[in-house]
């Protein structure tokens, strides 16, 4: 049977980065084709090319054998390609029927034909095996029901190809099962389904074929019976290790600086962990695994609601960043632009900000000349390249901004340093400098907790690796562990998280 | 390539100065034109008188600048001025012994309005432009209702002297209005608060990127609230001066909040926060007041004055936006 959709040699570059490099992909009617890959492997870019959001630099898309070029998502929709995004795109204060028909409302003599709209919406939802009332307001529905409305919206146009981007990420097990049953039903109707997911058990349960992408390239496409979880994981992570990670500490780590017992909140459960003086603890996990929530909890930004935290042997309450700073925690945020820099202030003021924030309110802004000199010295230690530390920090490169924020924390001399995605979006040279700084900070007797989505970084820099899955710590690995082992824990296919995963 | 970079860098750094210089240049040009039309404006005494009349606007601009730097607007300033003028006349009732007590009460009222603005913005997360529009209407309405629309009572001389009295035969300057002394003290205080304390740096950080400021340990809410308090207290001060030399009127504060915002913007402050100086606000306010004076001398009708102020405001914001766009 010839495929409904064929994508041939698709390439797409953003400035210097090749997000997609000669990727071939196809999908047949009545088939579920799963795409796997790490964050940044190119899955979303490929789907955005398919959906008309991006135009490919090279390559060809064929629908039912005929070449198509989409200038706009609307054209892709009209041609029968529907995408259900991870973030739903419904209008919360309109009814189910109104949402399904958004943009293509049936009319009668120029007026909205509500009766027809309701009837067709009801028929459509029935076909999907649901009895949501068509007049209900979308905001009142559960996430699973909203997803169903989104799918109904896609089906309204008799979608030939339905793309679902991590649809079960926000669902509990029962709803996820219902969704998978729904997918089988649509499959039986002859829809070609492209399904993006990280959850290995569900991938193995519903896939007919599996494609793995890595760094913008196609690794392989196989039938489900020819693929194993191990093969998928290996294909997802297999890459050469770069050798710019600094040597690990020769000495044993010292006393515990951070101790967490039984802590949790809305996103985290049963967190027990220790970070000792002189060690770098890497926290790995997928996007929704809770690793970001753990960093925020450690810094009092999204506090723990239960459990105990000790820093330097003393119990502490971390209900705000100020309390965390006072308790001796430093924090390098993951989103430099949004959470790190104050862009229109000088490099020096950025380095002095936490000092100023914690100083008496009417004290001299720089606590005298001494601290200006100290800030400049720290900026120089961090090798921040700026013509003048008085210039606006927004004019510096990402790597230099990151170093300036580290310099800010050096002024505070924290005992525990939380680094979130410390090298995201910065160049290789600055990366190496930041790794060396982290190691140097650890060697001076601080404990470092590094949250990262970058597997080579986790494996290359950490002394110990904690892997998170669904809000828990799924397991611990030594530094230098195999990337595949980390990935397996992160995916929930090994370790104590496996039995909770649905099959 | 290096040559190009070196050529680019100094101009970038000059932009910060340019914003101050722009307001200074506008002021000097406008005052120059005034002096050509009325040469006695160059006398020290007349210049002092000019400063005296400009003092309330400058003080309002200094207070408004705190809120603008924190990323907001304070539209309630003019209403606070009206409240102060009306409340002073009602409470003092012509009794000079009451003056200082009443002034304390006026500052307490200002504090209450400022706290209300700040708390609404910080905790209810209402955009400041809406929140202070609400308090503006509320305060204005209360003040008018209280005075019954036709204020009774007169302000005693010792109150009015704060805005009106001119000290004669002062060394160096000749004549010295009390209002100018108050102006200098307030401006220095504002300069100190903004440019010589950790508080000022926090305020700039909050206006520039509140999320980053919070994660750097800045107490974002108290900082924001205090900016509204400073603004309201400066409005009380301006109101006392205005009551002093203009007397009691139900229109005392009308439109002043917009003039204060315009002054800050002409002085190079960036709307929505993070950039601006007291010196800029000072010269912005002086420029605006010089413009009003000039229009009076030219005999243009009052209505045109508002239109021109609007034009200048739009031009100033336009220049700021263009400059910002060029620098990124």
mmCIF file of N, CA, C and O in Angstrom, chain A residues 296 299 301 321-322 325 331 333 336-345 349 353-366 386-388 390-392 394-395 408-409, chain B residues 9 12-13 15-16 192-202 204-220 223 270-275 324 327-328:
data_model
loop_
_atom_site.group_PDB
_atom_site.id
_atom_site.type_symbol
_atom_site.label_atom_id
_atom_site.label_comp_id
_atom_site.label_asym_id
_atom_site.label_seq_id
_atom_site.Cartn_x
_atom_site.Cartn_y
_atom_site.Cartn_z
ATOM 1 N N UNK A 296 13.461 24.516 41.397
ATOM 2 C CA UNK A 296 12.679 25.634 41.921
ATOM 3 C C UNK A 296 12.380 25.442 43.402
ATOM 4 O O UNK A 296 12.351 26.404 44.166
ATOM 5 N N UNK A 299 15.298 26.364 45.568
ATOM 6 C CA UNK A 299 15.558 27.798 45.661
ATOM 7 C C UNK A 299 14.354 28.547 46.241
ATOM 8 O O UNK A 299 14.326 29.774 46.247
ATOM 9 N N UNK A 301 11.454 28.880 45.084
ATOM 10 C CA UNK A 301 10.654 29.562 44.079
ATOM 11 C C UNK A 301 9.281 28.896 43.955
ATOM 12 O O UNK A 301 8.267 29.567 43.816
ATOM 13 N N UNK A 321 12.913 32.853 47.276
ATOM 14 C CA UNK A 321 14.321 32.940 46.895
ATOM 15 C C UNK A 321 15.155 33.680 47.958
ATOM 16 O O UNK A 321 16.282 33.293 48.233
ATOM 17 N N UNK A 322 14.568 34.719 48.570
ATOM 18 C CA UNK A 322 15.340 35.448 49.587
ATOM 19 C C UNK A 322 15.729 34.538 50.750
ATOM 20 O O UNK A 322 16.855 34.609 51.258
ATOM 21 N N UNK A 325 18.508 32.263 49.601
ATOM 22 C CA UNK A 325 19.796 32.955 49.525
ATOM 23 C C UNK A 325 20.365 33.123 50.936
ATOM 24 O O UNK A 325 21.546 32.862 51.178
ATOM 25 N N UNK A 331 21.771 30.263 42.796
ATOM 26 C CA UNK A 331 20.878 29.689 41.774
ATOM 27 C C UNK A 331 21.159 30.319 40.426
ATOM 28 O O UNK A 331 21.027 31.523 40.250
ATOM 29 N N UNK A 333 19.622 30.468 36.932
ATOM 30 C CA UNK A 333 18.374 30.062 36.291
ATOM 31 C C UNK A 333 18.583 29.474 34.902
ATOM 32 O O UNK A 333 19.596 29.743 34.245
ATOM 33 N N UNK A 336 18.101 32.249 30.780
ATOM 34 C CA UNK A 336 18.946 33.397 31.074
ATOM 35 C C UNK A 336 18.238 34.721 30.799
ATOM 36 O O UNK A 336 18.267 35.637 31.587
ATOM 37 N N UNK A 337 17.580 34.778 29.658
ATOM 38 C CA UNK A 337 16.967 36.041 29.241
ATOM 39 C C UNK A 337 15.796 36.417 30.126
ATOM 40 O O UNK A 337 15.620 37.545 30.525
ATOM 41 N N UNK A 338 14.963 35.431 30.425
ATOM 42 C CA UNK A 338 13.752 35.706 31.167
ATOM 43 C C UNK A 338 13.993 35.768 32.672
ATOM 44 O O UNK A 338 13.325 36.508 33.385
ATOM 45 N N UNK A 339 14.934 34.960 33.159
ATOM 46 C CA UNK A 339 15.057 34.805 34.606
ATOM 47 C C UNK A 339 16.408 35.240 35.151
ATOM 48 O O UNK A 339 16.579 35.348 36.356
ATOM 49 N N UNK A 340 17.363 35.480 34.262
ATOM 50 C CA UNK A 340 18.717 35.750 34.739
ATOM 51 C C UNK A 340 19.095 37.215 34.734
ATOM 52 O O UNK A 340 19.271 37.835 35.782
ATOM 53 N N UNK A 341 19.166 37.782 33.559
ATOM 54 C CA UNK A 341 19.724 39.125 33.464
ATOM 55 C C UNK A 341 18.647 40.190 33.653
ATOM 56 O O UNK A 341 17.472 39.970 33.385
ATOM 57 N N UNK A 342 19.077 41.361 34.149
ATOM 58 C CA UNK A 342 18.238 42.548 34.045
ATOM 59 C C UNK A 342 18.856 43.352 32.898
ATOM 60 O O UNK A 342 19.869 44.014 33.068
ATOM 61 N N UNK A 343 18.259 43.234 31.698
ATOM 62 C CA UNK A 343 18.987 43.510 30.457
ATOM 63 C C UNK A 343 19.495 44.941 30.288
ATOM 64 O O UNK A 343 20.550 45.142 29.703
ATOM 65 N N UNK A 344 18.746 45.915 30.802
ATOM 66 C CA UNK A 344 19.155 47.294 30.531
ATOM 67 C C UNK A 344 20.100 47.851 31.587
ATOM 68 O O UNK A 344 20.467 49.010 31.540
ATOM 69 N N UNK A 345 20.461 47.028 32.565
ATOM 70 C CA UNK A 345 21.431 47.493 33.566
ATOM 71 C C UNK A 345 22.833 47.052 33.139
ATOM 72 O O UNK A 345 22.994 46.184 32.288
ATOM 73 N N UNK A 349 26.284 46.148 37.448
ATOM 74 C CA UNK A 349 25.073 46.140 38.278
ATOM 75 C C UNK A 349 24.431 44.760 38.294
ATOM 76 O O UNK A 349 23.867 44.342 39.309
ATOM 77 N N UNK A 353 23.739 42.605 41.745
ATOM 78 C CA UNK A 353 22.311 42.669 42.064
ATOM 79 C C UNK A 353 21.931 41.926 43.338
ATOM 80 O O UNK A 353 21.189 42.444 44.167
ATOM 81 N N UNK A 354 22.442 40.711 43.515
ATOM 82 C CA UNK A 354 22.043 39.965 44.712
ATOM 83 C C UNK A 354 22.608 40.614 45.970
ATOM 84 O O UNK A 354 21.940 40.681 47.003
ATOM 85 N N UNK A 355 23.818 41.139 45.875
ATOM 86 C CA UNK A 355 24.389 41.878 47.006
ATOM 87 C C UNK A 355 23.474 43.037 47.379
ATOM 88 O O UNK A 355 23.152 43.264 48.550
ATOM 89 N N UNK A 356 23.019 43.778 46.360
ATOM 90 C CA UNK A 356 22.118 44.910 46.605
ATOM 91 C C UNK A 356 20.772 44.433 47.132
ATOM 92 O O UNK A 356 20.171 45.073 47.995
ATOM 93 N N UNK A 357 20.327 43.301 46.606
ATOM 94 C CA UNK A 357 19.013 42.787 47.013
ATOM 95 C C UNK A 357 19.022 42.380 48.478
ATOM 96 O O UNK A 357 18.022 42.523 49.171
ATOM 97 N N UNK A 358 20.159 41.882 48.959
ATOM 98 C CA UNK A 358 20.213 41.391 50.329
ATOM 99 C C UNK A 358 20.720 42.451 51.301
ATOM 100 O O UNK A 358 20.688 42.248 52.505
ATOM 101 N N UNK A 359 21.215 43.591 50.773
ATOM 102 C CA UNK A 359 21.762 44.630 51.642
ATOM 103 C C UNK A 359 20.634 45.396 52.326
ATOM 104 O O UNK A 359 19.473 45.273 51.968
ATOM 105 N N UNK A 360 20.992 46.201 53.341
ATOM 106 C CA UNK A 360 20.010 47.095 53.953
ATOM 107 C C UNK A 360 19.498 48.025 52.867
ATOM 108 O O UNK A 360 20.251 48.449 51.992
ATOM 109 N N UNK A 361 18.198 48.358 52.947
ATOM 110 C CA UNK A 361 17.540 48.966 51.796
ATOM 111 C C UNK A 361 18.108 50.331 51.432
ATOM 112 O O UNK A 361 18.195 50.700 50.272
ATOM 113 N N UNK A 362 18.542 51.107 52.432
ATOM 114 C CA UNK A 362 19.045 52.442 52.114
ATOM 115 C C UNK A 362 20.564 52.515 52.173
ATOM 116 O O UNK A 362 21.142 53.605 52.215
ATOM 117 N N UNK A 363 21.222 51.360 52.160
ATOM 118 C CA UNK A 363 22.683 51.403 52.180
ATOM 119 C C UNK A 363 23.188 51.863 50.819
ATOM 120 O O UNK A 363 22.444 51.882 49.840
ATOM 121 N N UNK A 364 24.451 52.221 50.763
ATOM 122 C CA UNK A 364 25.050 52.606 49.488
ATOM 123 C C UNK A 364 24.835 51.486 48.472
ATOM 124 O O UNK A 364 24.891 50.318 48.828
ATOM 125 N N UNK A 365 24.555 51.819 47.216
ATOM 126 C CA UNK A 365 24.143 50.790 46.268
ATOM 127 C C UNK A 365 25.200 49.723 46.091
ATOM 128 O O UNK A 365 24.897 48.561 45.897
ATOM 129 N N UNK A 366 26.434 50.098 46.152
ATOM 130 C CA UNK A 366 27.466 49.112 45.903
ATOM 131 C C UNK A 366 28.228 48.783 47.178
ATOM 132 O O UNK A 366 29.317 48.251 47.128
ATOM 133 N N UNK A 386 33.833 41.964 28.088
ATOM 134 C CA UNK A 386 33.048 43.163 27.809
ATOM 135 C C UNK A 386 34.025 44.306 27.649
ATOM 136 O O UNK A 386 35.084 44.324 28.290
ATOM 137 N N UNK A 387 33.686 45.252 26.780
ATOM 138 C CA UNK A 387 34.564 46.396 26.594
ATOM 139 C C UNK A 387 34.707 47.157 27.902
ATOM 140 O O UNK A 387 35.762 47.692 28.226
ATOM 141 N N UNK A 388 33.617 47.153 28.668
ATOM 142 C CA UNK A 388 33.552 47.995 29.845
ATOM 143 C C UNK A 388 32.447 47.392 30.714
ATOM 144 O O UNK A 388 31.362 47.125 30.211
ATOM 145 N N UNK A 390 30.652 48.767 32.608
ATOM 146 C CA UNK A 390 29.548 49.718 32.717
ATOM 147 C C UNK A 390 28.553 49.593 31.569
ATOM 148 O O UNK A 390 27.518 50.245 31.583
ATOM 149 N N UNK A 391 28.832 48.783 30.581
ATOM 150 C CA UNK A 391 27.918 48.700 29.441
ATOM 151 C C UNK A 391 26.741 47.775 29.736
ATOM 152 O O UNK A 391 26.830 46.916 30.611
ATOM 153 N N UNK A 392 25.654 47.991 29.020
ATOM 154 C CA UNK A 392 24.453 47.189 29.260
ATOM 155 C C UNK A 392 24.738 45.721 29.000
ATOM 156 O O UNK A 392 25.350 45.368 27.989
ATOM 157 N N UNK A 394 22.791 43.439 28.067
ATOM 158 C CA UNK A 394 22.107 42.892 26.894
ATOM 159 C C UNK A 394 23.007 42.877 25.665
ATOM 160 O O UNK A 394 22.759 42.139 24.721
ATOM 161 N N UNK A 395 24.072 43.704 25.674
ATOM 162 C CA UNK A 395 24.947 43.755 24.506
ATOM 163 C C UNK A 395 25.953 42.605 24.478
ATOM 164 O O UNK A 395 26.654 42.434 23.496
ATOM 165 N N UNK A 408 27.762 37.090 39.842
ATOM 166 C CA UNK A 408 26.821 37.642 40.822
ATOM 167 C C UNK A 408 26.776 36.759 42.067
ATOM 168 O O UNK A 408 26.755 37.251 43.193
ATOM 169 N N UNK A 409 26.763 35.445 41.841
ATOM 170 C CA UNK A 409 26.634 34.526 42.978
ATOM 171 C C UNK A 409 27.939 34.350 43.711
ATOM 172 O O UNK A 409 27.942 34.041 44.910
ATOM 173 N N UNK B 9 31.121 51.066 19.310
ATOM 174 C CA UNK B 9 30.994 51.034 20.760
ATOM 175 C C UNK B 9 30.789 52.410 21.423
ATOM 176 O O UNK B 9 29.863 52.564 22.197
ATOM 177 N N UNK B 12 27.338 53.780 21.229
ATOM 178 C CA UNK B 12 26.393 53.061 22.066
ATOM 179 C C UNK B 12 26.393 53.629 23.477
ATOM 180 O O UNK B 12 25.374 53.818 24.081
ATOM 181 N N UNK B 13 27.597 53.863 23.981
ATOM 182 C CA UNK B 13 27.670 54.313 25.358
ATOM 183 C C UNK B 13 27.132 55.734 25.492
ATOM 184 O O UNK B 13 26.680 56.125 26.531
ATOM 185 N N UNK B 15 24.512 56.946 24.196
ATOM 186 C CA UNK B 15 23.052 57.064 24.171
ATOM 187 C C UNK B 15 22.487 57.402 25.548
ATOM 188 O O UNK B 15 21.530 58.147 25.653
ATOM 189 N N UNK B 16 23.074 56.848 26.622
ATOM 190 C CA UNK B 16 22.562 57.110 27.960
ATOM 191 C C UNK B 16 22.654 58.599 28.263
ATOM 192 O O UNK B 16 21.759 59.196 28.853
ATOM 193 N N UNK B 192 19.132 60.901 45.784
ATOM 194 C CA UNK B 192 19.808 60.000 46.717
ATOM 195 C C UNK B 192 19.129 58.630 46.724
ATOM 196 O O UNK B 192 19.773 57.594 46.614
ATOM 197 N N UNK B 193 17.807 58.646 46.837
ATOM 198 C CA UNK B 193 17.078 57.379 46.912
ATOM 199 C C UNK B 193 17.276 56.521 45.676
ATOM 200 O O UNK B 193 17.416 55.301 45.749
ATOM 201 N N UNK B 194 17.332 57.172 44.535
ATOM 202 C CA UNK B 194 17.380 56.428 43.279
ATOM 203 C C UNK B 194 18.798 56.068 42.856
ATOM 204 O O UNK B 194 19.051 54.985 42.340
ATOM 205 N N UNK B 195 19.719 56.990 43.078
ATOM 206 C CA UNK B 195 21.053 56.782 42.509
ATOM 207 C C UNK B 195 22.126 56.518 43.549
ATOM 208 O O UNK B 195 23.266 56.275 43.197
ATOM 209 N N UNK B 196 21.773 56.574 44.830
ATOM 210 C CA UNK B 196 22.826 56.396 45.832
ATOM 211 C C UNK B 196 22.469 55.360 46.878
ATOM 212 O O UNK B 196 23.101 55.288 47.916
ATOM 213 N N UNK B 197 21.444 54.542 46.617
ATOM 214 C CA UNK B 197 21.107 53.493 47.586
ATOM 215 C C UNK B 197 20.908 52.163 46.865
ATOM 216 O O UNK B 197 20.665 52.118 45.658
ATOM 217 N N UNK B 198 20.985 51.090 47.658
ATOM 218 C CA UNK B 198 20.686 49.770 47.114
ATOM 219 C C UNK B 198 19.241 49.732 46.637
ATOM 220 O O UNK B 198 18.906 49.068 45.654
ATOM 221 N N UNK B 199 18.388 50.493 47.331
ATOM 222 C CA UNK B 199 16.971 50.536 46.956
ATOM 223 C C UNK B 199 16.786 50.931 45.489
ATOM 224 O O UNK B 199 16.008 50.318 44.758
ATOM 225 N N UNK B 200 17.511 51.980 45.073
ATOM 226 C CA UNK B 200 17.382 52.454 43.695
ATOM 227 C C UNK B 200 17.759 51.374 42.692
ATOM 228 O O UNK B 200 17.107 51.197 41.664
ATOM 229 N N UNK B 201 18.797 50.621 43.006
ATOM 230 C CA UNK B 201 19.227 49.549 42.097
ATOM 231 C C UNK B 201 18.163 48.459 42.023
ATOM 232 O O UNK B 201 17.915 47.880 40.966
ATOM 233 N N UNK B 202 17.533 48.175 43.169
ATOM 234 C CA UNK B 202 16.474 47.158 43.165
ATOM 235 C C UNK B 202 15.306 47.614 42.314
ATOM 236 O O UNK B 202 14.714 46.840 41.568
ATOM 237 N N UNK B 204 15.284 49.641 39.772
ATOM 238 C CA UNK B 204 15.619 49.516 38.355
ATOM 239 C C UNK B 204 15.532 48.054 37.907
ATOM 240 O O UNK B 204 15.026 47.747 36.831
ATOM 241 N N UNK B 205 16.020 47.158 38.763
ATOM 242 C CA UNK B 205 16.000 45.734 38.407
ATOM 243 C C UNK B 205 14.565 45.234 38.300
ATOM 244 O O UNK B 205 14.215 44.495 37.380
ATOM 245 N N UNK B 206 13.701 45.666 39.237
ATOM 246 C CA UNK B 206 12.296 45.233 39.216
ATOM 247 C C UNK B 206 11.613 45.713 37.937
ATOM 248 O O UNK B 206 10.869 44.969 37.292
ATOM 249 N N UNK B 207 11.886 46.963 37.559
ATOM 250 C CA UNK B 207 11.261 47.483 36.347
ATOM 251 C C UNK B 207 11.817 46.842 35.094
ATOM 252 O O UNK B 207 11.121 46.705 34.091
ATOM 253 N N UNK B 208 13.068 46.435 35.166
ATOM 254 C CA UNK B 208 13.744 45.909 33.987
ATOM 255 C C UNK B 208 13.321 44.471 33.713
ATOM 256 O O UNK B 208 13.013 44.104 32.585
ATOM 257 N N UNK B 209 13.321 43.645 34.740
ATOM 258 C CA UNK B 209 12.958 42.238 34.585
ATOM 259 C C UNK B 209 12.564 41.700 35.957
ATOM 260 O O UNK B 209 13.403 41.198 36.694
ATOM 261 N N UNK B 210 11.272 41.812 36.301
ATOM 262 C CA UNK B 210 10.845 41.456 37.660
ATOM 263 C C UNK B 210 11.168 40.013 38.031
ATOM 264 O O UNK B 210 11.524 39.734 39.179
ATOM 265 N N UNK B 211 11.042 39.116 37.076
ATOM 266 C CA UNK B 211 11.300 37.702 37.371
ATOM 267 C C UNK B 211 12.777 37.490 37.725
ATOM 268 O O UNK B 211 13.101 36.816 38.688
ATOM 269 N N UNK B 212 13.666 38.085 36.930
ATOM 270 C CA UNK B 212 15.093 37.954 37.214
ATOM 271 C C UNK B 212 15.412 38.620 38.547
ATOM 272 O O UNK B 212 16.207 38.108 39.333
ATOM 273 N N UNK B 213 14.782 39.764 38.816
ATOM 274 C CA UNK B 213 15.036 40.453 40.076
ATOM 275 C C UNK B 213 14.633 39.568 41.243
ATOM 276 O O UNK B 213 15.364 39.432 42.229
ATOM 277 N N UNK B 214 13.472 38.918 41.115
ATOM 278 C CA UNK B 214 13.003 38.050 42.191
ATOM 279 C C UNK B 214 13.986 36.915 42.440
ATOM 280 O O UNK B 214 14.323 36.596 43.574
ATOM 281 N N UNK B 215 14.476 36.313 41.340
ATOM 282 C CA UNK B 215 15.390 35.185 41.488
ATOM 283 C C UNK B 215 16.781 35.632 41.926
ATOM 284 O O UNK B 215 17.605 34.806 42.282
ATOM 285 N N UNK B 216 17.036 36.936 41.883
ATOM 286 C CA UNK B 216 18.310 37.425 42.419
ATOM 287 C C UNK B 216 18.132 37.829 43.875
ATOM 288 O O UNK B 216 19.065 38.317 44.499
ATOM 289 N N UNK B 217 16.922 37.642 44.423
ATOM 290 C CA UNK B 217 16.691 37.915 45.833
ATOM 291 C C UNK B 217 16.041 39.252 46.127
ATOM 292 O O UNK B 217 15.854 39.605 47.283
ATOM 293 N N UNK B 218 15.694 40.014 45.092
ATOM 294 C CA UNK B 218 15.074 41.316 45.329
ATOM 295 C C UNK B 218 13.653 41.100 45.870
ATOM 296 O O UNK B 218 12.900 40.302 45.313
ATOM 297 N N UNK B 219 13.292 41.777 46.967
ATOM 298 C CA UNK B 219 11.909 41.695 47.443
ATOM 299 C C UNK B 219 11.015 42.522 46.522
ATOM 300 O O UNK B 219 10.832 43.725 46.726
ATOM 301 N N UNK B 220 10.468 41.878 45.507
ATOM 302 C CA UNK B 220 9.824 42.608 44.413
ATOM 303 C C UNK B 220 8.598 43.388 44.887
ATOM 304 O O UNK B 220 8.435 44.565 44.569
ATOM 305 N N UNK B 223 9.317 46.490 47.074
ATOM 306 C CA UNK B 223 9.964 47.508 46.260
ATOM 307 C C UNK B 223 8.938 48.241 45.411
ATOM 308 O O UNK B 223 8.931 49.471 45.329
ATOM 309 N N UNK B 270 12.412 55.290 30.364
ATOM 310 C CA UNK B 270 11.768 54.332 29.481
ATOM 311 C C UNK B 270 10.469 53.869 30.106
ATOM 312 O O UNK B 270 10.462 53.398 31.247
ATOM 313 N N UNK B 271 9.367 54.037 29.374
ATOM 314 C CA UNK B 271 8.100 53.547 29.897
ATOM 315 C C UNK B 271 8.213 52.042 30.056
ATOM 316 O O UNK B 271 8.880 51.368 29.287
ATOM 317 N N UNK B 272 7.553 51.511 31.070
ATOM 318 C CA UNK B 272 7.611 50.102 31.440
ATOM 319 C C UNK B 272 8.940 49.732 32.084
ATOM 320 O O UNK B 272 9.234 48.568 32.264
ATOM 321 N N UNK B 273 9.740 50.749 32.441
ATOM 322 C CA UNK B 273 10.735 50.484 33.448
ATOM 323 C C UNK B 273 12.169 50.233 33.039
ATOM 324 O O UNK B 273 12.477 49.974 31.888
ATOM 325 N N UNK B 274 13.035 50.324 34.046
ATOM 326 C CA UNK B 274 14.408 49.897 33.900
ATOM 327 C C UNK B 274 15.411 50.957 33.509
ATOM 328 O O UNK B 274 16.608 50.747 33.629
ATOM 329 N N UNK B 275 14.931 52.107 32.993
ATOM 330 C CA UNK B 275 15.914 53.098 32.575
ATOM 331 C C UNK B 275 15.351 54.497 32.801
ATOM 332 O O UNK B 275 14.223 54.785 32.412
ATOM 333 N N UNK B 324 15.587 52.646 21.343
ATOM 334 C CA UNK B 324 15.656 51.309 21.908
ATOM 335 C C UNK B 324 15.787 50.289 20.796
ATOM 336 O O UNK B 324 16.576 49.371 20.845
ATOM 337 N N UNK B 327 19.151 50.027 19.386
ATOM 338 C CA UNK B 327 20.197 49.479 20.248
ATOM 339 C C UNK B 327 20.042 47.972 20.427
ATOM 340 O O UNK B 327 20.837 47.356 21.111
ATOM 341 N N UNK B 328 18.982 47.366 19.860
ATOM 342 C CA UNK B 328 18.876 45.912 20.028
ATOM 343 C C UNK B 328 18.863 45.191 18.691
ATOM 344 O O UNK B 328 18.890 45.786 17.658
#
